[in-house]
XYZ file of C-alpha atoms in Angstrom:
149
model
C -51.411 43.712 -100.654
C -49.396 46.202 -98.963
C -49.768 49.785 -99.803
C -46.721 49.461 -102.179
C -47.367 45.874 -104.116
C -50.694 48.272 -104.581
C -48.470 50.651 -105.873
C -47.305 48.429 -108.530
C -50.212 47.757 -109.810
C -50.945 51.436 -110.288
C -47.394 51.624 -111.762
C -48.455 48.967 -114.520
C -51.992 50.729 -115.674
C -50.132 54.005 -115.769
C -47.101 52.867 -117.971
C -50.456 51.141 -120.177
C -52.000 54.319 -120.735
C -48.191 56.126 -122.107
C -49.168 53.918 -124.846
C -52.381 55.434 -126.009
C -50.742 58.901 -125.811
C -52.008 59.455 -122.290
C -50.681 61.050 -119.239
C -49.718 58.152 -117.287
C -51.418 57.911 -114.244
C -53.011 54.732 -112.654
C -54.718 53.934 -110.472
C -56.514 50.588 -108.470
C -59.251 50.825 -105.611
C -59.643 47.606 -103.089
C -62.013 46.578 -100.781
C -61.784 46.409 -97.037
C -60.779 42.501 -97.995
C -58.150 44.091 -100.100
C -59.505 42.358 -102.980
C -59.174 44.971 -106.323
C -62.679 46.352 -107.321
C -61.584 49.126 -109.490
C -58.766 50.036 -112.115
C -58.003 53.158 -113.970
C -55.879 55.041 -115.957
C -56.004 57.951 -117.942
C -57.424 57.999 -120.961
C -58.785 61.617 -121.574
C -56.893 61.833 -125.118
C -58.156 58.140 -126.052
C -61.428 58.485 -124.892
C -61.872 62.246 -125.612
C -62.866 62.906 -122.277
C -61.838 65.976 -119.861
C -63.142 63.579 -116.466
C -61.037 61.020 -117.868
C -58.494 60.203 -115.194
C -57.752 57.243 -113.583
C -58.733 58.252 -110.418
C -62.146 58.632 -112.061
C -62.045 56.117 -114.256
C -61.345 53.473 -111.000
C -64.150 55.196 -109.228
C -66.517 54.605 -111.568
C -65.634 50.663 -111.888
C -65.587 50.129 -108.060
C -69.095 51.347 -107.467
C -70.465 49.272 -110.476
C -68.576 46.441 -108.351
C -69.875 47.375 -105.093
C -73.950 48.777 -106.659
C -73.702 51.583 -105.550
C -71.203 55.107 -104.699
C -70.332 54.892 -101.265
C -67.098 53.384 -100.929
C -66.818 53.370 -97.115
C -63.697 50.780 -95.954
C -61.916 51.168 -99.629
C -58.874 52.229 -100.445
C -57.339 53.755 -103.574
C -53.643 53.675 -104.518
C -52.751 56.214 -107.694
C -49.830 56.705 -109.108
C -49.701 61.407 -108.953
C -51.169 63.192 -106.201
C -55.176 63.843 -107.413
C -56.073 67.260 -108.582
C -58.930 69.076 -107.345
C -62.024 67.561 -109.378
C -60.208 63.869 -108.456
C -59.795 65.073 -104.630
C -63.589 66.254 -104.851
C -64.719 62.955 -106.208
C -62.566 61.001 -103.546
C -63.899 62.900 -100.272
C -67.839 62.657 -102.397
C -67.401 59.151 -102.764
C -66.243 58.458 -98.967
C -63.250 56.588 -99.485
C -61.407 55.935 -96.355
C -57.926 55.774 -97.598
C -55.583 57.668 -100.238
C -52.377 56.182 -101.222
C -50.292 58.064 -103.637
C -47.029 58.287 -105.324
C -45.804 61.384 -106.702
C -46.976 65.102 -106.262
C -47.948 66.880 -108.592
C -46.500 70.750 -107.786
C -48.172 72.143 -110.694
C -51.772 70.473 -110.094
C -52.033 68.760 -106.687
C -55.040 68.995 -104.369
C -53.833 66.704 -101.807
C -51.539 68.751 -100.608
C -49.490 70.571 -103.038
C -51.251 74.071 -104.177
C -54.567 72.491 -102.221
C -55.248 70.185 -99.454
C -58.826 69.519 -100.321
C -58.846 65.891 -98.533
C -58.249 66.929 -95.255
C -60.251 70.237 -95.041
C -62.013 70.347 -91.865
C -65.404 71.676 -93.314
C -66.215 69.315 -95.773
C -68.318 66.241 -94.808
C -65.391 63.236 -94.920
C -62.199 63.209 -94.567
C -60.260 60.045 -95.987
C -56.253 59.163 -94.818
C -53.979 59.922 -96.931
C -50.743 58.203 -97.302
C -48.112 60.318 -99.825
C -44.700 59.075 -101.083
C -45.247 55.523 -102.054
C -42.688 54.441 -104.713
C -42.680 58.345 -105.643
C -39.488 58.135 -107.647
C -40.748 55.027 -109.928
C -43.577 57.005 -110.266
C -42.248 60.435 -111.534
C -39.809 58.905 -114.076
C -42.629 57.552 -115.696
C -44.190 61.038 -116.226
C -41.089 62.340 -116.526
C -39.844 59.982 -119.512
C -43.334 60.947 -121.097
C -43.200 64.460 -121.165
C -39.628 64.185 -122.424
C -41.173 62.203 -125.354
C -43.395 64.893 -126.023
C -41.791 67.726 -125.865
């Protein structure tokens, strides 16, 4: 699948998060062969878990599917620019690629406020592709927040 198609899967997961009152962010991880091995959506509100971000949920599922924590050869596709926690998890799990949709100018750690994943001091730096279906992702977030204000 192409990045655009994978983002479609992540967008569907994001929409499902908003039905349970969570911020609509969705993520998928594919392996080297293009098989989806991890899916996630925000579950902080549902689970009462501050680490329940879509990326973390997807990384945990992918690591379980692989039977190891190293996700070399894998790509994470997420609807919103990762925060510092998620950017750190992306580096720690050795994901090869990160594809995201909308930029997060308030908390983004892949170029907006910080650039954790490309910090030369770290031992791993994934390839980054940004802005994939960004407007769709942004609209989902805007609609969610306008309904909750």
